């Protein structure tokens, strides 16, 4: 099963993908995670995209498309995958069609106020990659990752100024994908405002029905 997770920043795509990958035994491929890991490791890619991510703008299509195309060639994708955060533009979606066969596009819907609450409280652990929320998904000890014990940090692009820009970028460049995938019949809406367990259950029901 090849699935795309679509939705505004903060909709819970990464959180649900982390839960769903265990249930479905498929890799969770997040372009944002790939870029952040390149930045952390100071690779050539990381140096190229660092300031773009901080500002909340999008990495150029060509670069992002090539990266995903290569990633999907890896052996772990043969039983399916979850693409989280790609495509984010119409040209990316058009390119994806030339090298992937997508079964469903899950559109996580969440109101703007909730998006802002989620993004402003999001904290991440760089080493473990785990995502927390200061209120909704706190670690056992405040400010410390449960797995590695490292200090949690706020992403640069979760700071207020970048958040407003990212929501604009989403509306302008990514939201048109909803219509694109509605026209070809792949879109499935999932209410992302419930608890992660309930959102996961809705997602699993939707893909089960689609297969039945
Ligand atoms: P996205 O990948 O769509 O940007 P995340 O999965 O990183 O979103 O979630 C954004 C923030 O909201 C994180 O701090 C996460 O812990 C929190 N979160 C995610 N899903 C839920 C949910 N269903 N209920 C409450 N908080 C959530
Ligand atoms: P969120 O889920 O909070 O929107 P992501 O982790 O998916 O954030 O993405 C973080 C940043 O990485 C984006 O703001 C953008 O700069 C870059 N990025 C991720 N995916 C893409 C993509 N498909 N195309 C272009 N840039 C991307």
PDB file of C-alpha atoms and ligand atoms in Angstrom:
ATOM      1  CA  UNK A   1       0.000   0.000   0.000  1.00  0.00           C
ATOM      2  CA  UNK A   2       1.539   3.302  -1.150  1.00  0.00           C
ATOM      3  CA  UNK A   3       0.040   6.218   0.734  1.00  0.00           C
ATOM      4  CA  UNK A   4       0.568   9.983   0.742  1.00  0.00           C
ATOM      5  CA  UNK A   5      -0.068  11.982   3.927  1.00  0.00           C
ATOM      6  CA  UNK A   6      -1.282  15.439   2.948  1.00  0.00           C
ATOM      7  CA  UNK A   7      -2.303  18.242   5.262  1.00  0.00           C
ATOM      8  CA  UNK A   8      -1.108  21.536   6.679  1.00  0.00           C
ATOM      9  CA  UNK A   9       1.949  21.754   8.921  1.00  0.00           C
ATOM     10  CA  UNK A  10       0.971  20.582  12.390  1.00  0.00           C
ATOM     11  CA  UNK A  11      -1.928  18.431  11.175  1.00  0.00           C
ATOM     12  CA  UNK A  12      -0.306  15.393  12.807  1.00  0.00           C
ATOM     13  CA  UNK A  13       1.057  13.695   9.679  1.00  0.00           C
ATOM     14  CA  UNK A  14       4.359  12.704  11.282  1.00  0.00           C
ATOM     15  CA  UNK A  15       2.709  11.554  14.503  1.00  0.00           C
ATOM     16  CA  UNK A  16       0.168   9.344  12.726  1.00  0.00           C
ATOM     17  CA  UNK A  17       2.797   8.050  10.290  1.00  0.00           C
ATOM     18  CA  UNK A  18       4.999   6.957  13.214  1.00  0.00           C
ATOM     19  CA  UNK A  19       2.063   4.951  14.642  1.00  0.00           C
ATOM     20  CA  UNK A  20       0.846   3.627  11.273  1.00  0.00           C
ATOM     21  CA  UNK A  21       4.236   2.370  10.132  1.00  0.00           C
ATOM     22  CA  UNK A  22       4.258  -0.120  13.021  1.00  0.00           C
ATOM     23  CA  UNK A  23       0.743  -1.351  12.194  1.00  0.00           C
ATOM     24  CA  UNK A  24       1.349  -1.640   8.467  1.00  0.00           C
ATOM     25  CA  UNK A  25       5.063  -2.561   8.570  1.00  0.00           C
ATOM     26  CA  UNK A  26       5.971   0.006   5.934  1.00  0.00           C
ATOM     27  CA  UNK A  27       8.611   2.747   6.017  1.00  0.00           C
ATOM     28  CA  UNK A  28       7.691   6.311   6.930  1.00  0.00           C
ATOM     29  CA  UNK A  29       9.374   8.572   4.400  1.00  0.00           C
ATOM     30  CA  UNK A  30       9.334  12.196   5.507  1.00  0.00           C
ATOM     31  CA  UNK A  31      11.065  14.722   3.258  1.00  0.00           C
ATOM     32  CA  UNK A  32      11.201  17.151   6.201  1.00  0.00           C
ATOM     33  CA  UNK A  33      13.023  14.510   8.301  1.00  0.00           C
ATOM     34  CA  UNK A  34      15.445  13.822   5.431  1.00  0.00           C
ATOM     35  CA  UNK A  35      16.261  17.535   5.146  1.00  0.00           C
ATOM     36  CA  UNK A  36      16.616  17.992   8.937  1.00  0.00           C
ATOM     37  CA  UNK A  37      18.926  15.004   9.176  1.00  0.00           C
ATOM     38  CA  UNK A  38      21.087  16.399   6.328  1.00  0.00           C
ATOM     39  CA  UNK A  39      21.267  19.746   8.157  1.00  0.00           C
ATOM     40  CA  UNK A  40      22.220  18.048  11.437  1.00  0.00           C
ATOM     41  CA  UNK A  41      24.964  16.051   9.691  1.00  0.00           C
ATOM     42  CA  UNK A  42      26.171  19.140   7.798  1.00  0.00           C
ATOM     43  CA  UNK A  43      26.113  17.369   4.435  1.00  0.00           C
ATOM     44  CA  UNK A  44      26.175  19.253   1.116  1.00  0.00           C
ATOM     45  CA  UNK A  45      22.391  18.864   0.915  1.00  0.00           C
ATOM     46  CA  UNK A  46      22.061  20.150   4.482  1.00  0.00           C
ATOM     47  CA  UNK A  47      24.081  23.286   3.699  1.00  0.00           C
ATOM     48  CA  UNK A  48      21.962  23.900   0.615  1.00  0.00           C
ATOM     49  CA  UNK A  49      18.598  23.711   2.393  1.00  0.00           C
ATOM     50  CA  UNK A  50      19.293  25.050   5.900  1.00  0.00           C
ATOM     51  CA  UNK A  51      18.162  28.650   5.378  1.00  0.00           C
ATOM     52  CA  UNK A  52      15.187  27.543   3.275  1.00  0.00           C
ATOM     53  CA  UNK A  53      13.846  25.353   6.097  1.00  0.00           C
ATOM     54  CA  UNK A  54      14.371  28.076   8.728  1.00  0.00           C
ATOM     55  CA  UNK A  55      12.321  30.528   6.681  1.00  0.00           C
ATOM     56  CA  UNK A  56       9.487  28.081   6.042  1.00  0.00           C
ATOM     57  CA  UNK A  57       9.810  28.294   2.254  1.00  0.00           C
ATOM     58  CA  UNK A  58       9.909  25.160   0.120  1.00  0.00           C
ATOM     59  CA  UNK A  59      13.043  23.450  -1.146  1.00  0.00           C
ATOM     60  CA  UNK A  60      13.171  23.614  -4.997  1.00  0.00           C
ATOM     61  CA  UNK A  61      11.041  20.990  -6.724  1.00  0.00           C
ATOM     62  CA  UNK A  62      13.803  19.453  -8.807  1.00  0.00           C
ATOM     63  CA  UNK A  63      16.013  18.734  -5.824  1.00  0.00           C
ATOM     64  CA  UNK A  64      13.150  17.331  -3.739  1.00  0.00           C
ATOM     65  CA  UNK A  65      11.815  15.176  -6.568  1.00  0.00           C
ATOM     66  CA  UNK A  66      15.245  13.613  -7.233  1.00  0.00           C
ATOM     67  CA  UNK A  67      15.648  12.855  -3.550  1.00  0.00           C
ATOM     68  CA  UNK A  68      12.291  11.060  -3.293  1.00  0.00           C
ATOM     69  CA  UNK A  69      12.834   9.222  -6.565  1.00  0.00           C
ATOM     70  CA  UNK A  70      16.089   7.797  -5.204  1.00  0.00           C
ATOM     71  CA  UNK A  71      14.573   6.993  -1.799  1.00  0.00           C
ATOM     72  CA  UNK A  72      11.730   5.011  -3.382  1.00  0.00           C
ATOM     73  CA  UNK A  73      14.266   2.782  -5.152  1.00  0.00           C
ATOM     74  CA  UNK A  74      15.421   1.375  -1.805  1.00  0.00           C
ATOM     75  CA  UNK A  75      14.402  -2.189  -1.017  1.00  0.00           C
ATOM     76  CA  UNK A  76      12.309  -1.400   2.055  1.00  0.00           C
ATOM     77  CA  UNK A  77       9.636   0.240  -0.123  1.00  0.00           C
ATOM     78  CA  UNK A  78       8.664  -2.947  -1.981  1.00  0.00           C
ATOM     79  CA  UNK A  79       5.789  -3.719   0.448  1.00  0.00           C
ATOM     80  CA  UNK A  80       4.492  -0.146   0.429  1.00  0.00           C
ATOM     81  CA  UNK A  81       5.317   3.149   2.125  1.00  0.00           C
ATOM     82  CA  UNK A  82       3.932   6.300   3.699  1.00  0.00           C
ATOM     83  CA  UNK A  83       5.078   9.504   2.009  1.00  0.00           C
ATOM     84  CA  UNK A  84       4.817  12.300   4.579  1.00  0.00           C
ATOM     85  CA  UNK A  85       5.236  15.853   3.285  1.00  0.00           C
ATOM     86  CA  UNK A  86       5.698  14.938  -0.369  1.00  0.00           C
ATOM     87  CA  UNK A  87       4.347  16.007  -2.802  1.00  0.00           C
ATOM     88  CA  UNK A  88       3.856  19.593  -1.689  1.00  0.00           C
ATOM     89  CA  UNK A  89       3.415  21.240  -5.091  1.00  0.00           C
ATOM     90  CA  UNK A  90       1.609  20.336  -8.332  1.00  0.00           C
ATOM     91  CA  UNK A  91       4.898  19.809 -10.232  1.00  0.00           C
ATOM     92  CA  UNK A  92       6.010  17.370  -7.494  1.00  0.00           C
ATOM     93  CA  UNK A  93       2.724  15.458  -7.806  1.00  0.00           C
ATOM     94  CA  UNK A  94       3.066  15.291 -11.589  1.00  0.00           C
ATOM     95  CA  UNK A  95       6.633  14.028 -11.312  1.00  0.00           C
ATOM     96  CA  UNK A  96       5.650  11.431  -8.704  1.00  0.00           C
ATOM     97  CA  UNK A  97       3.217   9.875 -11.178  1.00  0.00           C
ATOM     98  CA  UNK A  98       6.122   8.998 -13.442  1.00  0.00           C
ATOM     99  CA  UNK A  99       7.882   6.849 -10.842  1.00  0.00           C
ATOM    100  CA  UNK A 100       5.292   5.745  -8.246  1.00  0.00           C
ATOM    101  CA  UNK A 101       1.877   4.166  -8.077  1.00  0.00           C
ATOM    102  CA  UNK A 102      -0.118   5.768  -5.265  1.00  0.00           C
ATOM    103  CA  UNK A 103      -3.141   3.994  -3.746  1.00  0.00           C
ATOM    104  CA  UNK A 104      -4.478   6.715  -1.433  1.00  0.00           C
ATOM    105  CA  UNK A 105      -3.901  10.341  -0.529  1.00  0.00           C
ATOM    106  CA  UNK A 106      -4.957  10.988   3.058  1.00  0.00           C
ATOM    107  CA  UNK A 107      -5.976  14.587   3.648  1.00  0.00           C
ATOM    108  CA  UNK A 108      -5.745  15.339   7.387  1.00  0.00           C
ATOM    109  CA  UNK A 109      -8.133  18.160   8.226  1.00  0.00           C
ATOM    110  CA  UNK A 110      -7.525  20.389  11.275  1.00  0.00           C
ATOM    111  CA  UNK A 111      -8.771  23.929  12.067  1.00  0.00           C
ATOM    112  CA  UNK A 112      -6.269  26.769  11.921  1.00  0.00           C
ATOM    113  CA  UNK A 113      -6.395  27.580  15.690  1.00  0.00           C
ATOM    114  CA  UNK A 114      -5.537  24.003  16.515  1.00  0.00           C
ATOM    115  CA  UNK A 115      -2.704  23.967  13.971  1.00  0.00           C
ATOM    116  CA  UNK A 116      -1.162  26.990  15.644  1.00  0.00           C
ATOM    117  CA  UNK A 117      -1.521  25.458  19.124  1.00  0.00           C
ATOM    118  CA  UNK A 118       0.075  22.251  17.908  1.00  0.00           C
ATOM    119  CA  UNK A 119       2.992  23.950  16.145  1.00  0.00           C
ATOM    120  CA  UNK A 120       3.771  26.372  18.968  1.00  0.00           C
ATOM    121  CA  UNK A 121       3.973  23.501  21.494  1.00  0.00           C
ATOM    122  CA  UNK A 122       5.842  21.047  19.269  1.00  0.00           C
ATOM    123  CA  UNK A 123       9.254  19.973  20.546  1.00  0.00           C
ATOM    124  CA  UNK A 124      11.579  17.499  18.890  1.00  0.00           C
ATOM    125  CA  UNK A 125      14.498  15.285  19.849  1.00  0.00           C
ATOM    126  CA  UNK A 126      17.167  15.520  17.142  1.00  0.00           C
ATOM    127  CA  UNK A 127      18.871  12.205  17.852  1.00  0.00           C
ATOM    128  CA  UNK A 128      15.841   9.948  18.351  1.00  0.00           C
ATOM    129  CA  UNK A 129      13.662  11.867  15.880  1.00  0.00           C
ATOM    130  CA  UNK A 130      10.759  11.658  18.312  1.00  0.00           C
ATOM    131  CA  UNK A 131       8.141  14.412  18.248  1.00  0.00           C
ATOM    132  CA  UNK A 132       6.483  15.712  21.438  1.00  0.00           C
ATOM    133  CA  UNK A 133       4.051  18.421  22.425  1.00  0.00           C
ATOM    134  CA  UNK A 134       4.453  20.345  25.674  1.00  0.00           C
ATOM    135  CA  UNK A 135       0.758  19.800  26.531  1.00  0.00           C
ATOM    136  CA  UNK A 136      -0.701  17.124  24.249  1.00  0.00           C
ATOM    137  CA  UNK A 137       2.170  14.660  24.165  1.00  0.00           C
ATOM    138  CA  UNK A 138       4.647  15.599  26.875  1.00  0.00           C
ATOM    139  CA  UNK A 139       7.759  13.573  27.663  1.00  0.00           C
ATOM    140  CA  UNK A 140       7.946  11.814  31.070  1.00  0.00           C
ATOM    141  CA  UNK A 141      10.388  14.475  32.295  1.00  0.00           C
ATOM    142  CA  UNK A 142       9.783  17.999  31.003  1.00  0.00           C
ATOM    143  CA  UNK A 143      12.200  18.999  28.249  1.00  0.00           C
ATOM    144  CA  UNK A 144      13.931  15.592  28.003  1.00  0.00           C
ATOM    145  CA  UNK A 145      13.500  12.838  25.395  1.00  0.00           C
ATOM    146  CA  UNK A 146      12.097   9.599  26.894  1.00  0.00           C
ATOM    147  CA  UNK A 147      14.299   7.464  24.630  1.00  0.00           C
ATOM    148  CA  UNK A 148      17.705   9.158  24.561  1.00  0.00           C
ATOM    149  CA  UNK A 149      17.590  11.604  27.490  1.00  0.00           C
ATOM    150  CA  UNK A 150      18.669  14.427  25.143  1.00  0.00           C
ATOM    151  CA  UNK A 151      17.200  17.925  25.609  1.00  0.00           C
ATOM    152  CA  UNK A 152      14.156  18.686  23.469  1.00  0.00           C
ATOM    153  CA  UNK A 153      14.311  21.651  21.127  1.00  0.00           C
ATOM    154  CA  UNK A 154      11.894  23.833  19.219  1.00  0.00           C
ATOM    155  CA  UNK A 155      12.314  23.753  15.442  1.00  0.00           C
ATOM    156  CA  UNK A 156      13.331  27.150  13.993  1.00  0.00           C
ATOM    157  CA  UNK A 157      10.380  26.947  11.650  1.00  0.00           C
ATOM    158  CA  UNK A 158       7.963  26.436  14.566  1.00  0.00           C
ATOM    159  CA  UNK A 159       8.766  29.941  15.833  1.00  0.00           C
ATOM    160  CA  UNK A 160       5.918  32.375  15.292  1.00  0.00           C
ATOM    161  CA  UNK A 161       7.155  34.261  12.243  1.00  0.00           C
ATOM    162  CA  UNK A 162       8.032  31.148  10.264  1.00  0.00           C
ATOM    163  CA  UNK A 163       4.728  29.472  11.217  1.00  0.00           C
ATOM    164  CA  UNK A 164       2.656  32.258   9.632  1.00  0.00           C
ATOM    165  CA  UNK A 165       4.772  32.030   6.479  1.00  0.00           C
ATOM    166  CA  UNK A 166       4.475  28.228   6.358  1.00  0.00           C
ATOM    167  CA  UNK A 167       0.699  28.389   6.573  1.00  0.00           C
ATOM    168  CA  UNK A 168       0.709  30.834   3.648  1.00  0.00           C
ATOM    169  CA  UNK A 169       3.066  28.598   1.692  1.00  0.00           C
ATOM    170  CA  UNK A 170       0.737  25.674   2.425  1.00  0.00           C
ATOM    171  CA  UNK A 171      -2.359  27.541   1.189  1.00  0.00           C
ATOM    172  CA  UNK A 172      -0.663  28.805  -1.953  1.00  0.00           C
ATOM    173  CA  UNK A 173       1.423  25.821  -3.025  1.00  0.00           C
ATOM    174  CA  UNK A 174       0.170  22.666  -1.299  1.00  0.00           C
ATOM    175  CA  UNK A 175      -3.599  23.069  -0.806  1.00  0.00           C
ATOM    176  CA  UNK A 176      -4.163  22.932  -4.621  1.00  0.00           C
ATOM    177  CA  UNK A 177      -3.147  19.253  -4.356  1.00  0.00           C
ATOM    178  CA  UNK A 178      -6.472  18.525  -2.643  1.00  0.00           C
ATOM    179  CA  UNK A 179      -8.293  19.321  -5.870  1.00  0.00           C
ATOM    180  CA  UNK A 180      -5.667  17.545  -7.950  1.00  0.00           C
ATOM    181  CA  UNK A 181      -6.117  14.299  -6.011  1.00  0.00           C
ATOM    182  CA  UNK A 182      -9.906  14.718  -5.775  1.00  0.00           C
ATOM    183  CA  UNK A 183     -10.087  14.783  -9.555  1.00  0.00           C
ATOM    184  CA  UNK A 184      -8.233  11.493  -9.894  1.00  0.00           C
ATOM    185  CA  UNK A 185     -10.257   9.902  -7.086  1.00  0.00           C
ATOM    186  CA  UNK A 186      -7.392   9.167  -4.685  1.00  0.00           C
ATOM    187  CA  UNK A 187      -8.216  11.602  -1.886  1.00  0.00           C
ATOM    188  CA  UNK A 188      -9.665  10.458   1.461  1.00  0.00           C
ATOM    189  CA  UNK A 189     -10.382  13.013   4.198  1.00  0.00           C
ATOM    190  CA  UNK A 190      -9.504  12.073   7.769  1.00  0.00           C
ATOM    191  CA  UNK A 191     -10.447  14.338  10.689  1.00  0.00           C
ATOM    192  CA  UNK A 192      -7.087  15.080  12.308  1.00  0.00           C
ATOM    193  CA  UNK A 193      -8.457  16.895  15.359  1.00  0.00           C
ATOM    194  CA  UNK A 194      -9.117  13.844  17.541  1.00  0.00           C
ATOM    195  CA  UNK A 195      -6.582  11.991  19.714  1.00  0.00           C
ATOM    196  CA  UNK A 196      -3.706  10.341  17.804  1.00  0.00           C
ATOM    197  CA  UNK A 197      -5.165   6.875  18.538  1.00  0.00           C
ATOM    198  CA  UNK A 198      -8.539   7.855  17.079  1.00  0.00           C
ATOM    199  CA  UNK A 199      -6.985   9.548  14.048  1.00  0.00           C
ATOM    200  CA  UNK A 200      -4.920   6.403  13.452  1.00  0.00           C
ATOM    201  CA  UNK A 201      -8.069   4.254  13.711  1.00  0.00           C
ATOM    202  CA  UNK A 202      -9.911   6.494  11.183  1.00  0.00           C
ATOM    203  CA  UNK A 203      -6.983   6.237   8.788  1.00  0.00           C
ATOM    204  CA  UNK A 204      -6.873   2.424   9.075  1.00  0.00           C
ATOM    205  CA  UNK A 205     -10.648   2.220   8.490  1.00  0.00           C
ATOM    206  CA  UNK A 206     -10.397   4.412   5.415  1.00  0.00           C
ATOM    207  CA  UNK A 207      -7.687   2.297   3.786  1.00  0.00           C
ATOM    208  CA  UNK A 208      -9.482  -0.942   4.737  1.00  0.00           C
ATOM    209  CA  UNK A 209     -12.694   0.247   3.109  1.00  0.00           C
ATOM    210  CA  UNK A 210     -10.744   1.330   0.057  1.00  0.00           C
ATOM    211  CA  UNK A 211      -9.332  -2.149  -0.311  1.00  0.00           C
ATOM    212  CA  UNK A 212     -12.569  -3.992   0.308  1.00  0.00           C
TER     213      UNK A 212
HETATM  214  P1  LIG B   1       2.945  17.386  11.007  1.00  0.00           P
HETATM  215  O1  LIG B   1       3.871  16.227  10.707  1.00  0.00           O
HETATM  216  O2  LIG B   1       1.661  17.295  10.233  1.00  0.00           O
HETATM  217  O3  LIG B   1       3.608  18.718  10.856  1.00  0.00           O
HETATM  218  P2  LIG B   1       3.187  16.516  13.810  1.00  0.00           P
HETATM  219  O4  LIG B   1       2.848  15.076  13.749  1.00  0.00           O
HETATM  220  O5  LIG B   1       4.602  16.897  13.961  1.00  0.00           O
HETATM  221  O6  LIG B   1       2.519  17.266  12.524  1.00  0.00           O
HETATM  222  O7  LIG B   1       2.310  17.159  14.981  1.00  0.00           O
HETATM  223  C1  LIG B   1       2.410  18.542  15.318  1.00  0.00           C
HETATM  224  C2  LIG B   1       2.347  18.691  16.841  1.00  0.00           C
HETATM  225  O8  LIG B   1       1.043  18.322  17.302  1.00  0.00           O
HETATM  226  C3  LIG B   1       3.325  17.786  17.605  1.00  0.00           C
HETATM  227  O9  LIG B   1       3.768  18.502  18.739  1.00  0.00           O
HETATM  228  C4  LIG B   1       2.483  16.571  18.013  1.00  0.00           C
HETATM  229  O10 LIG B   1       2.940  15.995  19.234  1.00  0.00           O
HETATM  230  C5  LIG B   1       1.102  17.197  18.187  1.00  0.00           C
HETATM  231  N1  LIG B   1       0.031  16.284  17.742  1.00  0.00           N
HETATM  232  C6  LIG B   1       0.032  15.500  16.641  1.00  0.00           C
HETATM  233  N2  LIG B   1      -1.137  14.817  16.523  1.00  0.00           N
HETATM  234  C7  LIG B   1      -1.903  15.214  17.585  1.00  0.00           C
HETATM  235  C8  LIG B   1      -3.210  14.882  18.019  1.00  0.00           C
HETATM  236  N3  LIG B   1      -3.980  14.016  17.323  1.00  0.00           N
HETATM  237  N4  LIG B   1      -3.680  15.468  19.143  1.00  0.00           N
HETATM  238  C9  LIG B   1      -2.908  16.344  19.829  1.00  0.00           C
HETATM  239  N5  LIG B   1      -1.656  16.703  19.466  1.00  0.00           N
HETATM  240  C10 LIG B   1      -1.154  16.153  18.355  1.00  0.00           C
HETATM  241  P1  LIG B   2       5.608  20.149   8.629  1.00  0.00           P
HETATM  242  O1  LIG B   2       5.097  18.766   8.660  1.00  0.00           O
HETATM  243  O2  LIG B   2       5.614  20.811   9.953  1.00  0.00           O
HETATM  244  O3  LIG B   2       4.991  20.984   7.564  1.00  0.00           O
HETATM  245  P2  LIG B   2       7.988  19.072   7.381  1.00  0.00           P
HETATM  246  O4  LIG B   2       8.870  18.426   8.342  1.00  0.00           O
HETATM  247  O5  LIG B   2       7.150  18.213   6.489  1.00  0.00           O
HETATM  248  O6  LIG B   2       7.121  20.131   8.171  1.00  0.00           O
HETATM  249  O7  LIG B   2       8.831  20.018   6.412  1.00  0.00           O
HETATM  250  C1  LIG B   2       9.738  20.969   6.951  1.00  0.00           C
HETATM  251  C2  LIG B   2      10.304  21.820   5.813  1.00  0.00           C
HETATM  252  O8  LIG B   2      11.056  20.986   4.909  1.00  0.00           O
HETATM  253  C3  LIG B   2       9.295  22.540   4.924  1.00  0.00           C
HETATM  254  O9  LIG B   2       8.840  23.757   5.483  1.00  0.00           O
HETATM  255  C4  LIG B   2      10.129  22.746   3.660  1.00  0.00           C
HETATM  256  O10 LIG B   2      11.068  23.808   3.819  1.00  0.00           O
HETATM  257  C5  LIG B   2      10.910  21.445   3.574  1.00  0.00           C
HETATM  258  N1  LIG B   2      10.166  20.423   2.814  1.00  0.00           N
HETATM  259  C6  LIG B   2       9.661  19.256   3.286  1.00  0.00           C
HETATM  260  N2  LIG B   2       9.047  18.567   2.320  1.00  0.00           N
HETATM  261  C7  LIG B   2       9.157  19.315   1.193  1.00  0.00           C
HETATM  262  C8  LIG B   2       8.710  19.157  -0.148  1.00  0.00           C
HETATM  263  N3  LIG B   2       8.003  18.091  -0.535  1.00  0.00           N
HETATM  264  N4  LIG B   2       9.031  20.140  -1.038  1.00  0.00           N
HETATM  265  C9  LIG B   2       9.745  21.212  -0.688  1.00  0.00           C
HETATM  266  N5  LIG B   2      10.182  21.438   0.555  1.00  0.00           N
HETATM  267  C10 LIG B   2       9.895  20.498   1.499  1.00  0.00           C
END
